[in-house]
Tab-separated table of C-alpha atoms in Angstrom:
chain	number	residue	atom	x	y	z
Z	20	MET	CA	158.050	10.241	166.597
Z	21	THR	CA	158.259	13.756	165.221
Z	22	ASN	CA	160.548	16.721	165.164
Z	23	LEU	CA	159.716	20.260	166.180
Z	24	HIS	CA	159.174	21.517	162.675
Z	25	GLU	CA	156.467	18.952	162.038
Z	26	ALA	CA	154.816	19.625	165.383
Z	27	ASP	CA	154.387	23.311	164.562
Z	28	ARG	CA	151.601	22.745	162.083
Z	29	PHE	CA	148.696	20.393	161.478
Z	30	ARG	CA	149.877	16.826	161.168
Z	31	HIS	CA	147.459	14.378	159.540
Z	32	GLU	CA	148.701	10.861	160.020
Z	33	ALA	CA	147.279	7.444	159.179
Z	34	LEU	CA	148.001	4.594	161.594
Z	35	LEU	CA	147.887	1.184	159.915
Z	36	TYR	CA	147.133	-1.640	162.355
Z	37	ALA	CA	146.273	-5.294	161.837
Z	38	ASN	CA	145.007	-6.280	165.282
Z	39	ALA	CA	144.055	-4.933	168.709
Z	40	ASP	CA	147.638	-5.124	170.024
Z	41	GLN	CA	148.956	-3.020	167.174
Z	42	PHE	CA	146.062	-0.587	167.646
Z	43	VAL	CA	146.964	-0.155	171.321
Z	44	ALA	CA	150.702	0.072	170.567
Z	45	GLY	CA	150.041	2.805	168.000
Z	46	THR	CA	147.573	4.879	169.989
Z	47	VAL	CA	148.317	4.613	173.719
Z	48	PRO	CA	151.863	6.090	173.637
Z	49	PHE	CA	150.538	8.842	171.331
Z	50	ILE	CA	147.832	9.679	173.876
Z	51	ARG	CA	150.232	9.489	176.853
Z	52	ASP	CA	152.759	11.789	175.125
Z	53	GLY	CA	149.941	14.293	174.604
Z	54	ILE	CA	148.816	14.131	178.217
Z	55	ARG	CA	152.390	14.513	179.468
Z	56	ALA	CA	152.842	17.610	177.285
Z	57	GLY	CA	149.640	19.084	178.688
Z	58	GLU	CA	147.858	18.853	175.324
Z	59	PRO	CA	144.077	18.418	175.143
Z	60	VAL	CA	143.366	14.943	173.695
Z	61	LEU	CA	140.100	13.938	172.004
Z	62	VAL	CA	139.509	10.366	170.840
Z	63	VAL	CA	136.598	9.732	168.446
Z	64	GLU	CA	136.312	5.974	168.146
Z	65	SER	CA	133.824	3.098	168.318
Z	66	VAL	CA	132.469	2.210	171.750
Z	67	ALA	CA	134.458	-1.045	171.619
Z	68	LYS	CA	137.744	0.759	170.863
Z	69	ILE	CA	137.063	3.347	173.559
Z	70	GLU	CA	136.731	0.467	176.051
Z	71	ILE	CA	140.048	-0.991	174.892
Z	72	LEU	CA	141.770	2.397	175.248
Z	73	ARG	CA	140.277	3.134	178.663
Z	74	GLU	CA	141.537	-0.190	179.948
Z	75	ALA	CA	145.002	0.241	178.433
Z	76	LEU	CA	145.312	3.845	179.682
Z	77	GLY	CA	144.224	3.143	183.254
Z	78	GLY	CA	144.253	6.376	185.279
Z	79	ASP	CA	145.583	8.370	182.298
Z	80	GLY	CA	142.199	7.841	180.637
Z	81	GLU	CA	140.766	10.462	183.001
Z	82	ALA	CA	142.622	13.183	181.110
Z	83	VAL	CA	141.251	12.121	177.712
Z	84	MET	CA	137.993	13.198	176.072
Z	85	PHE	CA	136.171	10.389	174.289
Z	86	ALA	CA	133.361	10.558	171.734
Z	87	ASP	CA	131.512	7.798	169.899
Z	88	MET	CA	132.307	7.882	166.181
Z	89	ALA	CA	129.017	6.102	165.441
Z	90	GLY	CA	127.233	9.195	166.720
Z	91	VAL	CA	129.611	11.977	165.662
Z	92	GLY	CA	130.482	10.499	162.275
Z	93	ALA	CA	127.372	8.586	161.197
Z	94	ASN	CA	127.296	11.209	158.469
Z	95	PRO	CA	131.031	11.815	157.897
Z	96	ALA	CA	130.418	15.464	156.959
Z	97	ARG	CA	129.706	16.127	160.647
Z	98	ILE	CA	133.213	15.101	161.756
Z	99	ILE	CA	135.156	18.204	160.611
Z	100	PRO	CA	132.854	20.554	162.588
Z	101	ALA	CA	133.410	18.350	165.656
Z	102	TRP	CA	137.192	18.719	165.289
Z	103	GLN	CA	136.783	22.458	164.655
Z	104	ASP	CA	134.801	22.708	167.889
Z	105	PHE	CA	137.541	20.791	169.720
Z	106	VAL	CA	140.283	23.081	168.400
Z	107	SER	CA	138.388	26.305	169.074
Z	108	ARG	CA	137.283	25.178	172.563
Z	109	HIS	CA	140.950	24.968	173.537
Z	110	GLU	CA	142.088	28.356	172.325
Z	111	GLY	CA	144.848	28.573	174.908
Z	112	ALA	CA	146.461	25.258	174.010
Z	113	THR	CA	149.642	25.482	171.935
Z	114	ARG	CA	149.094	22.020	170.543
Z	115	LEU	CA	146.320	19.429	170.589
Z	116	ARG	CA	145.967	15.758	169.714
Z	117	GLY	CA	143.148	13.747	168.269
Z	118	ILE	CA	142.434	10.195	167.213
Z	119	GLY	CA	139.638	9.604	164.718
Z	120	GLU	CA	138.698	6.386	162.931
Z	121	PRO	CA	135.928	7.255	160.461
Z	122	ILE	CA	136.261	4.164	158.255
Z	123	TRP	CA	135.225	0.672	159.294
Z	124	LYS	CA	134.364	-2.430	157.338
Z	125	GLU	CA	130.582	-2.103	157.639
Z	126	ARG	CA	130.472	1.352	156.056
Z	127	THR	CA	128.275	1.202	152.931
Z	128	PRO	CA	129.996	1.952	149.600
Z	129	ASP	CA	128.425	5.436	149.545
Z	130	GLU	CA	129.498	6.140	153.143
Z	131	LEU	CA	133.011	4.904	152.379
Z	132	ILE	CA	133.387	7.331	149.467
Z	133	GLU	CA	132.213	10.223	151.622
Z	134	CYS	CA	134.538	9.175	154.466
Z	135	GLN	CA	137.434	9.237	152.025
Z	136	ARG	CA	136.352	12.674	150.845
Z	137	HIS	CA	136.207	13.714	154.515
Z	138	GLU	CA	139.770	12.495	155.133
Z	139	SER	CA	141.015	14.647	152.237
Z	140	LEU	CA	139.005	17.687	153.332
Z	141	LEU	CA	140.602	17.530	156.799
Z	142	ASN	CA	143.761	18.809	155.083
Z	143	VAL	CA	141.813	21.771	153.678
Z	144	ALA	CA	140.060	22.489	156.970
Z	145	PHE	CA	143.183	22.437	159.156
Z	146	GLY	CA	146.261	22.473	156.878
Z	147	ARG	CA	146.818	26.203	157.239
Z	148	GLY	CA	145.572	26.530	160.808
Z	149	ARG	CA	146.828	25.868	164.308
Z	150	PRO	CA	149.283	23.088	165.095
Z	151	TRP	CA	147.618	19.879	166.116
Z	152	TRP	CA	148.121	16.227	165.430
Z	153	LEU	CA	145.363	13.956	164.156
Z	154	LEU	CA	145.980	10.218	164.055
Z	155	CYS	CA	143.564	8.148	161.932
Z	156	PRO	CA	143.674	4.395	162.582
Z	157	TYR	CA	143.012	2.043	159.626
Z	158	ASP	CA	142.367	-1.671	160.145
Z	159	THR	CA	144.453	-3.381	157.446
Z	160	GLU	CA	142.997	-6.798	158.247
Z	161	LYS	CA	139.408	-5.788	157.666
Z	162	LEU	CA	139.632	-3.020	155.056
Z	163	ASP	CA	140.331	-3.503	151.347
Z	164	ALA	CA	143.828	-2.706	150.048
Z	165	ALA	CA	142.300	0.076	147.914
Z	166	VAL	CA	141.039	1.788	151.086
Z	167	ILE	CA	144.542	1.688	152.582
Z	168	ASP	CA	145.972	3.093	149.326
Z	169	GLU	CA	143.527	6.005	149.497
Z	170	ALA	CA	144.574	6.599	153.137
Z	171	ARG	CA	148.136	7.043	151.843
Z	172	ARG	CA	146.855	9.708	149.445
Z	173	SER	CA	144.773	11.611	152.002
Z	174	HIS	CA	147.342	11.577	154.845
Z	175	GLU	CA	150.662	13.386	154.798
Z	176	PHE	CA	152.182	10.823	157.157
Z	177	VAL	CA	151.693	7.081	157.566
Z	178	THR	CA	152.708	4.961	160.536
Z	179	GLU	CA	153.183	1.228	160.163
Z	180	GLY	CA	154.455	-0.746	163.134
Z	181	SER	CA	156.389	1.841	165.123
Z	182	HIS	CA	157.682	3.539	162.018
Z	183	ALA	CA	156.256	6.908	160.928
Z	184	GLU	CA	157.184	8.429	157.596
Z	185	PRO	CA	155.884	10.921	155.043
Z	186	SER	CA	153.501	9.297	152.596
Z	187	ASP	CA	154.884	9.256	149.047
Z	188	LEU	CA	151.340	9.134	147.729
Z	189	PHE	CA	150.003	12.168	149.653
Z	190	ARG	CA	148.063	14.305	147.193
Z	191	GLY	CA	148.938	17.599	148.872
Z	192	LEU	CA	146.913	20.469	150.228
Z	193	GLU	CA	145.720	21.940	146.922
Z	194	ALA	CA	144.515	18.671	145.444
Z	195	SER	CA	142.820	17.755	148.732
Z	196	GLY	CA	140.266	20.504	148.136
Z	197	ALA	CA	139.894	20.071	144.385
Z	198	PRO	CA	136.319	19.805	143.085
Z	199	PHE	CA	135.022	16.333	143.666
Z	200	ASP	CA	134.100	15.247	140.172
Z	201	ALA	CA	134.300	11.454	140.324
Z	202	PRO	CA	130.830	10.455	139.124
Z	203	LEU	CA	128.427	9.031	141.683
Z	204	PRO	CA	127.590	5.351	141.307
Z	205	GLN	CA	124.748	4.479	138.926
Z	206	ARG	CA	121.632	3.385	140.764
Z	207	GLY	CA	118.779	1.133	139.682
Z	208	THR	CA	115.459	2.231	138.242
Z	209	ALA	CA	114.300	5.515	139.746
Z	210	LEU	CA	110.907	5.808	141.416
Z	211	GLY	CA	110.461	9.093	139.664
Z	212	ARG	CA	112.218	11.944	137.924
Z	213	THR	CA	110.809	15.430	137.570
Z	214	THR	CA	112.062	18.891	136.688
Z	215	PHE	CA	111.134	21.887	138.809
Z	216	GLY	CA	111.240	25.659	138.563
Z	217	PRO	CA	110.735	28.677	140.834
Z	218	ASN	CA	107.047	27.951	141.485
Z	219	ASP	CA	107.394	24.237	142.197
Z	220	LEU	CA	108.973	24.053	145.667
Z	221	ALA	CA	105.713	22.945	147.285
Z	222	SER	CA	105.327	20.099	144.760
Z	223	VAL	CA	108.947	19.022	145.284
Z	224	ARG	CA	108.189	18.828	149.018
Z	225	SER	CA	104.971	16.890	148.641
Z	226	LEU	CA	106.539	14.463	146.154
Z	227	VAL	CA	109.443	13.706	148.509
Z	228	ALA	CA	107.050	13.463	151.478
Z	229	HIS	CA	105.019	10.923	149.532
Z	230	HIS	CA	108.063	8.761	148.692
Z	231	ALA	CA	109.404	9.064	152.257
Z	232	ASP	CA	106.094	7.868	153.634
Z	233	ALA	CA	105.939	4.972	151.173
Z	234	ALA	CA	109.507	3.974	152.111
Z	235	GLY	CA	108.511	3.825	155.779
Z	236	LEU	CA	110.945	6.475	157.024
Z	237	GLY	CA	108.676	7.505	159.884
Z	238	ALA	CA	107.065	10.925	160.299
Z	239	MET	CA	110.023	12.804	161.826
Z	240	ARG	CA	112.731	11.534	159.479
Z	241	ALA	CA	110.415	12.045	156.511
Z	242	ALA	CA	109.857	15.657	157.617
Z	243	GLU	CA	113.622	16.153	158.035
Z	244	LEU	CA	114.252	14.857	154.523
Z	245	VAL	CA	111.611	17.247	153.188
Z	246	VAL	CA	113.330	20.184	154.936
Z	247	ALA	CA	116.688	19.144	153.454
Z	248	ILE	CA	115.438	18.586	149.905
Z	249	ASN	CA	113.625	21.931	150.017
Z	250	GLU	CA	116.910	23.702	150.851
Z	251	VAL	CA	118.793	21.968	148.046
Z	252	ALA	CA	115.983	22.713	145.562
Z	253	THR	CA	115.929	26.345	146.753
Z	254	ASN	CA	119.666	26.528	145.974
Z	255	SER	CA	118.906	25.330	142.433
Z	256	ILE	CA	116.326	28.068	142.014
Z	257	LYS	CA	118.462	30.826	143.497
Z	258	HIS	CA	121.976	29.861	142.422
Z	259	GLY	CA	121.681	26.921	140.039
Z	260	GLY	CA	120.114	28.431	136.972
Z	261	GLY	CA	116.578	28.779	138.276
Z	262	ARG	CA	115.597	25.153	137.888
Z	263	GLY	CA	116.657	21.612	138.615
Z	264	THR	CA	115.801	17.932	138.308
Z	265	LEU	CA	114.652	15.757	141.208
Z	266	THR	CA	115.239	11.995	141.036
Z	267	VAL	CA	114.172	9.539	143.741
Z	268	TRP	CA	115.358	5.970	144.291
Z	269	GLN	CA	114.064	3.562	146.877
Z	270	GLU	CA	116.635	0.920	147.770
Z	271	THR	CA	116.509	-1.865	150.358
Z	272	SER	CA	118.448	0.127	152.919
Z	273	ALA	CA	117.781	3.763	152.021
Z	274	LEU	CA	115.660	6.331	150.243
Z	275	ILE	CA	117.824	8.506	148.017
Z	276	CYS	CA	116.787	11.896	146.607
Z	277	GLU	CA	118.982	13.623	144.051
Z	278	ILE	CA	118.846	17.172	142.766
Z	279	SER	CA	120.883	18.202	139.761
Z	280	ASP	CA	121.179	21.712	138.402
Z	281	ARG	CA	123.549	24.025	136.538
Z	282	GLY	CA	125.093	25.632	139.636
Z	283	ARG	CA	128.709	25.375	140.784
Z	284	PHE	CA	130.045	25.059	144.307
Z	285	ALA	CA	132.939	27.406	144.907
Z	286	LYS	CA	134.119	26.168	148.306
Z	287	ALA	CA	135.278	22.664	149.147
Z	288	LEU	CA	133.972	22.955	152.712
Z	289	ALA	CA	130.695	24.664	151.747
Z	290	ASP	CA	128.502	21.908	153.187
Z	291	ARG	CA	130.356	21.313	156.472
Z	292	GLU	CA	131.638	24.567	157.900
Z	293	ARG	CA	129.510	25.753	160.791
Z	294	PRO	CA	127.535	28.770	159.498
Z	295	SER	CA	128.898	32.140	160.577
Z	296	GLU	CA	126.781	34.218	162.938
Z	297	SER	CA	125.677	36.500	160.130
Z	298	VAL	CA	121.953	35.987	159.563
Z	299	ALA	CA	122.521	36.161	155.816
Z	300	ALA	CA	125.128	33.344	155.785
Z	301	PRO	CA	124.058	30.257	153.806
Z	302	ARG	CA	122.755	27.384	155.909
Z	303	GLY	CA	120.961	25.021	153.521
Z	304	LEU	CA	123.701	22.469	152.853
Z	305	TRP	CA	124.905	22.587	156.442
Z	306	LEU	CA	121.354	21.823	157.541
Z	307	ALA	CA	121.053	18.964	155.021
Z	308	ASN	CA	124.138	17.371	156.605
Z	309	GLN	CA	122.650	17.757	160.089
Z	310	LEU	CA	119.350	16.155	159.076
Z	311	CYS	CA	120.320	13.462	156.541
Z	312	ASP	CA	122.306	10.263	156.990
Z	313	LEU	CA	124.527	11.091	154.030
Z	314	VAL	CA	124.904	13.987	151.595
Z	315	GLN	CA	126.886	13.512	148.388
Z	316	ILE	CA	127.849	16.575	146.342
Z	317	ARG	CA	129.562	16.335	142.967
Z	318	THR	CA	130.621	18.837	140.356
Z	319	ILE	CA	129.873	17.498	136.892
Z	320	PRO	CA	130.848	19.162	133.590
Z	321	ASP	CA	127.608	21.142	133.296
Z	322	GLY	CA	126.555	21.633	136.911
Z	323	THR	CA	126.148	20.076	140.327
Z	324	VAL	CA	124.556	16.915	141.695
Z	325	VAL	CA	123.454	16.605	145.331
Z	326	ARG	CA	122.220	13.263	146.684
Z	327	LEU	CA	120.525	12.987	150.065
Z	328	HIS	CA	120.353	9.561	151.721
Z	329	MET	CA	117.978	8.511	154.498
Z	330	ARG	CA	118.363	4.993	155.890
Z	331	ARG	CA	115.076	3.107	156.018
Z	332	SER	CA	115.878	1.703	159.455
Z	333	ALA	CA	117.785	3.747	161.998
Z	334	THR	CA	120.325	1.001	162.728
Z	335	GLN	CA	123.900	0.957	161.589
Z	336	GLY	CA	126.798	-1.427	161.953
Z	337	LEU	CA	129.904	-0.196	163.711
Z	338	ASN	CA	132.947	-2.256	164.400
Q	12	MET	CA	95.419	39.542	156.968
Q	13	TYR	CA	97.928	38.038	154.558
Q	14	ALA	CA	97.133	35.113	152.257
Q	15	ASP	CA	98.768	33.369	149.311
Q	16	SER	CA	98.344	29.920	147.784
Q	17	HIS	CA	99.959	28.136	150.732
Q	18	LEU	CA	99.938	30.501	153.697
Q	19	VAL	CA	97.359	32.469	155.688
Q	20	VAL	CA	98.435	34.965	158.374
Q	21	THR	CA	95.804	36.594	160.580
Q	22	ARG	CA	96.143	39.273	163.251
Q	23	THR	CA	95.449	38.422	166.880
Q	24	GLN	CA	94.496	40.856	169.675
Q	25	GLU	CA	94.996	38.842	172.884
Q	26	PRO	CA	97.978	38.704	172.857
Q	27	VAL	CA	98.855	41.185	170.122
Q	28	GLY	CA	100.419	39.358	167.229
Q	29	LEU	CA	99.896	37.034	164.289
Q	30	CYS	CA	98.628	33.524	163.723
Q	31	PHE	CA	100.254	31.452	160.959
Q	32	ALA	CA	98.633	28.591	159.051
Q	33	GLY	CA	100.342	26.859	156.151
Q	34	GLU	CA	103.851	26.949	154.712
Q	35	ILE	CA	106.657	29.513	154.468
Q	36	ASP	CA	109.430	29.057	151.916
Q	37	SER	CA	111.575	31.267	149.675
Q	38	SER	CA	108.516	32.131	147.573
Q	39	ASN	CA	106.725	34.019	150.361
Q	40	ALA	CA	109.321	34.617	153.116
Q	41	ARG	CA	109.887	38.227	152.079
Q	42	ALA	CA	106.155	38.962	151.955
Q	43	VAL	CA	105.785	37.515	155.459
Q	44	ALA	CA	108.583	39.755	156.754
Q	45	GLU	CA	106.992	42.832	155.169
Q	46	PHE	CA	103.581	42.001	156.623
Q	47	LEU	CA	105.232	41.533	160.007
Q	48	SER	CA	107.020	44.885	159.813
Q	49	ASN	CA	103.800	46.862	159.333
Q	50	GLY	CA	101.054	47.665	161.778
Q	51	PHE	CA	102.775	47.066	165.091
Q	52	ALA	CA	103.888	50.612	165.894
Q	53	GLY	CA	104.163	51.172	169.628
Q	54	VAL	CA	103.837	47.468	170.384
Q	55	GLU	CA	106.598	45.929	172.518
Q	56	ASP	CA	106.635	42.147	172.095
Q	57	ILE	CA	104.747	40.621	169.154
Q	58	HIS	CA	103.346	37.132	169.771
Q	59	LEU	CA	103.368	34.710	166.852
Q	60	ASP	CA	101.222	31.587	167.004
Q	61	MET	CA	103.238	29.093	164.959
Q	62	SER	CA	101.273	25.961	165.850
Q	63	GLY	CA	99.529	25.892	162.466
Q	64	LEU	CA	102.747	26.316	160.502
Q	65	SER	CA	103.241	23.000	158.714
Q	66	PHE	CA	106.499	24.023	157.023
Q	67	CYS	CA	109.086	26.794	157.303
Q	68	ASP	CA	112.428	26.790	155.512
Q	69	VAL	CA	115.712	28.547	156.338
Q	70	SER	CA	114.716	31.662	154.381
Q	71	GLY	CA	111.493	31.836	156.416
Q	72	ILE	CA	113.343	31.730	159.725
Q	73	ARG	CA	115.856	34.236	158.361
Q	74	SER	CA	112.996	36.615	157.493
Q	75	LEU	CA	111.593	36.357	161.010
Q	76	ILE	CA	115.020	37.140	162.484
Q	77	GLU	CA	115.536	40.109	160.168
Q	78	ALA	CA	112.064	41.420	160.973
Q	79	ALA	CA	112.771	41.022	164.699
Q	80	GLU	CA	116.153	42.767	164.472
Q	81	SER	CA	114.819	45.662	162.424
Q	82	ARG	CA	112.284	46.661	165.085
Q	83	GLN	CA	113.151	49.550	167.392
Q	84	GLN	CA	111.932	47.738	170.487
Q	85	GLY	CA	110.523	44.464	171.761
Q	86	ARG	CA	110.876	40.898	170.617
Q	87	LEU	CA	109.118	38.324	168.465
Q	88	MET	CA	107.733	35.622	170.745
Q	89	LEU	CA	107.196	32.271	168.994
Q	90	HIS	CA	104.410	30.168	170.497
Q	91	GLY	CA	103.605	26.567	169.627
Q	92	LEU	CA	106.687	26.187	167.450
Q	93	PRO	CA	106.571	22.694	165.861
Q	94	TYR	CA	109.330	20.369	167.086
Q	95	LEU	CA	110.906	20.075	163.630
Q	96	LEU	CA	111.293	23.850	163.419
Q	97	GLN	CA	112.897	23.944	166.858
Q	98	ARG	CA	115.319	21.296	165.644
Q	99	VAL	CA	116.066	23.260	162.460
Q	100	MET	CA	116.685	26.449	164.468
Q	101	ALA	CA	119.030	24.587	166.809
Q	102	ALA	CA	120.908	22.979	163.907
Q	103	THR	CA	121.372	26.284	162.089
Q	104	GLY	CA	122.727	28.086	165.155
Q	105	TRP	CA	119.547	30.117	165.629
Q	106	ALA	CA	118.387	28.627	168.919
Q	107	ASN	CA	119.249	31.462	171.314
Q	108	LEU	CA	118.564	34.805	169.707
Q	109	PRO	CA	117.867	37.950	171.726
Q	110	HIS	CA	115.040	39.225	169.518
Q	111	LEU	CA	113.428	35.935	168.496
Q	112	VAL	CA	112.301	33.966	171.526
Q	113	VAL	CA	110.910	30.429	171.490
Q	114	VAL	CA	108.230	30.218	174.181
Q	115	SER	CA	107.926	26.694	175.540
C-alpha cells in the first residue's frame, strides 16, 4: 500500500468506508502488516468497533493495544497527547501504526468542528517527527459529504476501497497549523455578559459557579469549570491586555462560558501539548482541556475568543 | 499571620507549618510564596494544612513548588488537600514532586 519513501515519515491517511465489511477490509490488513513488521499498533475506536476488530483479528488481536475513543477523545483536544504518549512510549520502534476514528455521526456541531481542527493539527504535531502511520476511518454512509470533503483536506492520503492515493485537496503542513479564525457559531441569548479586570478574578469565579449550579452541573464539574475559567481569565489579565469579557450561555445540553480579550495565541498546539517539566511552563489551557468537555479557541481580528463547554448531563452518544 | 481580602494564613506549632483558609489565585500567589519563605529557618519539613483552601489556581500551586524548591532542606507536606486540587495537580503533571508531598 505504500513505498519506502512514504513510510519514512508521518503518514496521515483517511480511510473511507460505507459499512462494517469495508471497515474490516480497510483496517485488519493494515493492523496485520504492522504486527508482522514488529510495529507497535494502537487502535483508538468505539467499543463496538473494537469488538469487531478483536473478532476479525483473532489471535493477532493480542498484539494490538486498544483504547476507547469515547474516553480518550470525548474532548478531541486530548487525542494528540494520547498519540504523543504512544509514540514516545515506544522510543525504540522504527515505525508505529495507529487507527483513530474521532468523528462519528452523534458528535455535536461544536464537537465536530473541534474534531476537524484536531485532524488538521495532527499534521502539525507529527508532520516533522518520527515515521508512523495513522489511519483515520470515516463512515461515508453516516457522515455528511462536507465532513468527508474536510477529511480530504486534513489528510495527505485517502483510501477508498483498496485504493490509496494522495489527496488532491490536502491543505499541507503550513496551512494545517494556520490560526483558526473561522468565527464560532452564534448562540442564543446570553445569561450574562460582564467585563473584568485584574481585581475581578474572584467575581468571575463566583459568577461562573452560580451559573454552573443553576445549570445543574453538579458540585465537582461546577468546580472544574470554575478552575478552567479562572485560568483563561488569568491569561486575559496577564497576556491579553489586562482585561476581558465573560459571556455565559445555558443551552439544553451544555453550559458555555466564553472569554474574549485582546491577546494572541502564537502556537497552534498551545492548548494540547503536554506541559514541559519546567515549573514556569504555561498550564492553564492544557488544564482547561483536561477539565472541560470542549474548549474552542479562535483568533479574531482584534484578539482571542475561548469558549469552554460543560455538558449538563455526563452522557454522550458514540457509534 | 498573612491575610488579604480572600485568604488567611496562620502559623501552626504542632506540627510546624501553616494553615490556609480561603482562596489563592494570581493576585496573591506571590505573597503566599514570600510568606512561606520567611520564618522557617532550621526547620526540615513544613506542614501545610490545606483543608480550608476553597480555591487554588495554577499560579498558586506553582508558587508552592517554587517555595519548596528554593529551600535548602526539607519538604512542603500538604495535608487535607481538597480532591479538586489533587486532580488539578495530577492533570498538570505536578502529582509526584520530590519537594512538595501530598499526605493522604
